[in-house]
Tab-separated table of C-alpha atoms in Angstrom:
chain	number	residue	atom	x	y	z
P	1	UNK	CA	51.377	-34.340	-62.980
P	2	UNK	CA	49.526	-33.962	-65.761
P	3	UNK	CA	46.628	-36.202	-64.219
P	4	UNK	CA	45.985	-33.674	-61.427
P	5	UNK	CA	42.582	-32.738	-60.995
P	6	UNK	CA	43.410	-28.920	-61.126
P	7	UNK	CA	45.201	-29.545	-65.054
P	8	UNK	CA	42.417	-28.099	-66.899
P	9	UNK	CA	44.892	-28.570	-70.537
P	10	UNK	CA	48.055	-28.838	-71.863
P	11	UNK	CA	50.050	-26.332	-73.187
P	12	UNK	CA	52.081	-24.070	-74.378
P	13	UNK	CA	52.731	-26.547	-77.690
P	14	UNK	CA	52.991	-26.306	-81.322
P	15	UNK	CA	54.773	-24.646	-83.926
P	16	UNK	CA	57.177	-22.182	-84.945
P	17	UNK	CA	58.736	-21.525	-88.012
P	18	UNK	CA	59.512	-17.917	-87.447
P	19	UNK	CA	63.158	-19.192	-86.240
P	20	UNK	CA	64.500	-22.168	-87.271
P	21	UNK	CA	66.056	-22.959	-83.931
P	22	UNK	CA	64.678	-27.348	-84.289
P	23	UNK	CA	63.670	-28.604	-87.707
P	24	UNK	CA	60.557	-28.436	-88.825
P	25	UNK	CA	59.576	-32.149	-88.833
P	26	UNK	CA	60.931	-32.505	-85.039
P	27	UNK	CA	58.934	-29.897	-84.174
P	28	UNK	CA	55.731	-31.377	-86.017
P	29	UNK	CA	56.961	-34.859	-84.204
P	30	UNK	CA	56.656	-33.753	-80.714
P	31	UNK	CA	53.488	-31.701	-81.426
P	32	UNK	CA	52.148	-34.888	-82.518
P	33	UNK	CA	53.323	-37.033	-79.330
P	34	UNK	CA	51.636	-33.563	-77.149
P	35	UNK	CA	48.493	-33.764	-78.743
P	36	UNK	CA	48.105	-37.345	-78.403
P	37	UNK	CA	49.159	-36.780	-74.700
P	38	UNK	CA	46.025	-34.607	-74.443
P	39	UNK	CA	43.895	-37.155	-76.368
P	40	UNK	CA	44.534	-39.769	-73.927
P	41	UNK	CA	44.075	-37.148	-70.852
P	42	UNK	CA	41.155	-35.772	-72.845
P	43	UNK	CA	41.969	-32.236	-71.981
P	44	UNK	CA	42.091	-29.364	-74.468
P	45	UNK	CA	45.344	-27.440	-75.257
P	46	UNK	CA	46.857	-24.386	-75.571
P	47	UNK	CA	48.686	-24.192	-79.279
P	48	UNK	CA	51.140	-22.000	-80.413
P	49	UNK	CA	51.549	-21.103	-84.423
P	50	UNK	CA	53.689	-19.087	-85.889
P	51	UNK	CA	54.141	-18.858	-89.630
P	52	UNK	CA	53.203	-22.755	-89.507
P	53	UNK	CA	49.771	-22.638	-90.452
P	54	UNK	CA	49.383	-25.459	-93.188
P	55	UNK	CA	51.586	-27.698	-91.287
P	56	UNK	CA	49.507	-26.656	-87.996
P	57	UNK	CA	45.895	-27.624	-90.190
P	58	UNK	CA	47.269	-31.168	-91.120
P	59	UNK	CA	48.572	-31.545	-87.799
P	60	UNK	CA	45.697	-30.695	-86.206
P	61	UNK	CA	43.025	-32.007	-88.827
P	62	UNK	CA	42.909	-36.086	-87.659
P	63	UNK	CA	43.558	-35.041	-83.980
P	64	UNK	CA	40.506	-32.941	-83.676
P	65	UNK	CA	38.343	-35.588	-85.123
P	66	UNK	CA	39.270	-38.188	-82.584
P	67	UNK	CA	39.550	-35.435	-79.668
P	68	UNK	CA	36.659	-36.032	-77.036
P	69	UNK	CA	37.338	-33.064	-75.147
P	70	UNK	CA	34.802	-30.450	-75.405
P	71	UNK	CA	36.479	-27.558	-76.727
P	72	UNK	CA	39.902	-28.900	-78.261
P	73	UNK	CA	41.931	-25.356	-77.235
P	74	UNK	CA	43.100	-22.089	-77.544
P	75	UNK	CA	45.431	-21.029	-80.779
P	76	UNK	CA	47.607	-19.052	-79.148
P	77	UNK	CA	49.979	-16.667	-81.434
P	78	UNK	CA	47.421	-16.160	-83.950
P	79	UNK	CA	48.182	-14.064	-86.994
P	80	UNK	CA	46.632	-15.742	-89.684
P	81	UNK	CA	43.705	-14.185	-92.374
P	82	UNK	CA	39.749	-14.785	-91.504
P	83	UNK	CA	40.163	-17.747	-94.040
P	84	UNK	CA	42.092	-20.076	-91.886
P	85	UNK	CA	40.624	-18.741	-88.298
P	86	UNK	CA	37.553	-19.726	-89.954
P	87	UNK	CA	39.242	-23.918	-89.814
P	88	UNK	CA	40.089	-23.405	-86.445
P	89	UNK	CA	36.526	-21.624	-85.078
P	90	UNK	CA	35.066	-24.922	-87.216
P	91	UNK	CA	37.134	-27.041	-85.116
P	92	UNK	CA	35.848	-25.156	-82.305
P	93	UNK	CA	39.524	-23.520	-80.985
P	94	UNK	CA	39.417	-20.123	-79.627
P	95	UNK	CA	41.727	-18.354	-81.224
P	96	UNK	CA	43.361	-15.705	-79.690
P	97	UNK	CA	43.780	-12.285	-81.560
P	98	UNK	CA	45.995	-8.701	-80.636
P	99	UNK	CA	47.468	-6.082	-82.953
P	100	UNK	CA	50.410	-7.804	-83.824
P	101	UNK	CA	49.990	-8.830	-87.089
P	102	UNK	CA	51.672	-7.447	-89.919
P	103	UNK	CA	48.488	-4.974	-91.029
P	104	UNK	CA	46.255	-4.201	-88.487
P	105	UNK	CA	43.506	-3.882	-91.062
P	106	UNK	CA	44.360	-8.058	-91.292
P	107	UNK	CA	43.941	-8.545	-87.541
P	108	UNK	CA	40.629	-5.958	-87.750
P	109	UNK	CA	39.237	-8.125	-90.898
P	110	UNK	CA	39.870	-11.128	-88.851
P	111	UNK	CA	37.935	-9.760	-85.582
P	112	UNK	CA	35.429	-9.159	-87.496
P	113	UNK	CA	34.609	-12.111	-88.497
P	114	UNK	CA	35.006	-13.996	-84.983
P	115	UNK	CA	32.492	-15.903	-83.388
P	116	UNK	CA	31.824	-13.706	-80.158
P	117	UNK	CA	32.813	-16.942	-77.857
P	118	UNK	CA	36.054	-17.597	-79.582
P	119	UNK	CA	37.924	-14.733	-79.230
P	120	UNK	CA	40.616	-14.245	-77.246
P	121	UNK	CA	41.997	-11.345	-76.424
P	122	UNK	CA	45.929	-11.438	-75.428
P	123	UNK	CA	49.693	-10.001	-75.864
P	124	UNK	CA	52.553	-12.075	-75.827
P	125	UNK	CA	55.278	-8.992	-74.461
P	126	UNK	CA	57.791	-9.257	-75.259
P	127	UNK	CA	57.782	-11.460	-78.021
P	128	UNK	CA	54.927	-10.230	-79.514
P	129	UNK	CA	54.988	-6.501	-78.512
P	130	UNK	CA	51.470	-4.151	-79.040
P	131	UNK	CA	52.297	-2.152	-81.890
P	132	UNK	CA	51.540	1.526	-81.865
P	133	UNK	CA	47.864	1.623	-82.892
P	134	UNK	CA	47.496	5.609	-83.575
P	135	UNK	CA	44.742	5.717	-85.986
P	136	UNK	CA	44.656	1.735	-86.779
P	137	UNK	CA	40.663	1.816	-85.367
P	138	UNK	CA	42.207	-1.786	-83.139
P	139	UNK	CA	41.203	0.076	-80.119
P	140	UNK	CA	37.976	0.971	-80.897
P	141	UNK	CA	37.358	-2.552	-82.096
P	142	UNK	CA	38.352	-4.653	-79.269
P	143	UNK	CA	36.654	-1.995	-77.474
P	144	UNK	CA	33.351	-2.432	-78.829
């Protein structure tokens, strides 16, 4: 299935710590065997992170370097500082970015500082529910 000429990537995979539902290292382990999946198909994917972000850089790190696909993805689930967006916009991931982040000054610092054609704009209801935004200036920013 994965062959078919309307697969554009492959996704939703990754990693998430935030509940501790499969180990760690299995999870790591079959992010590894979906990445080199997409290698072999040479199609970008769609990655999900969630309070996995070293593990998610070393994962990703030696699969992006033999990647031939032109953009390697999308990191979906992105609440991370301008520092480590700043890896994956290297890398040349999109990474997506709402107000759902712990501070929405973090998620504003981090828009910021996004190159205009890798940002991704997105919600994740219900999971990751919009917080209220009265007065957070997140409007006005994605706005603009």
């Amino acid at each position: 299935m994965a062959k078919h000429p309307k697969v554009v990537a492959l996704g939703e995979m990754g990693l998430d710590f935030h509940r501790s539902v499969v180990h760690k290292n299995e999870q790591i382990q079959g992010l590894v065997w979906q990445l080199e999946l997409a290698g072999e198909l040479q199609l970008p994917v769609i990655i999900h992170n969630r309070q996995a972000t070293n593990e998610m850089i070393e994962t990703l790190s030696g699969w992006v370097q033999k990647s031939s696909a032109d953009s390697p993805g999308v990191i979906h689930c992105f609440q991370e500082n301008a520092d480590n967006a700043q890896i994956f916009w290297k890398w040349g991931f999109i990474c997506r970015s709402g107000d759902t982040s712990a501070s929405p000054k973090s998620d504003a610092a981090v828009i910021k500082t996004v190159p205009q054609d890798r940002l991704l704009v997105e919600t994740d209801c219900p999971y990751l529910r919009r917080r209220n935004t009265a007065g957070s200036g997140m409007n006005r920013l994605i706005s603009h």
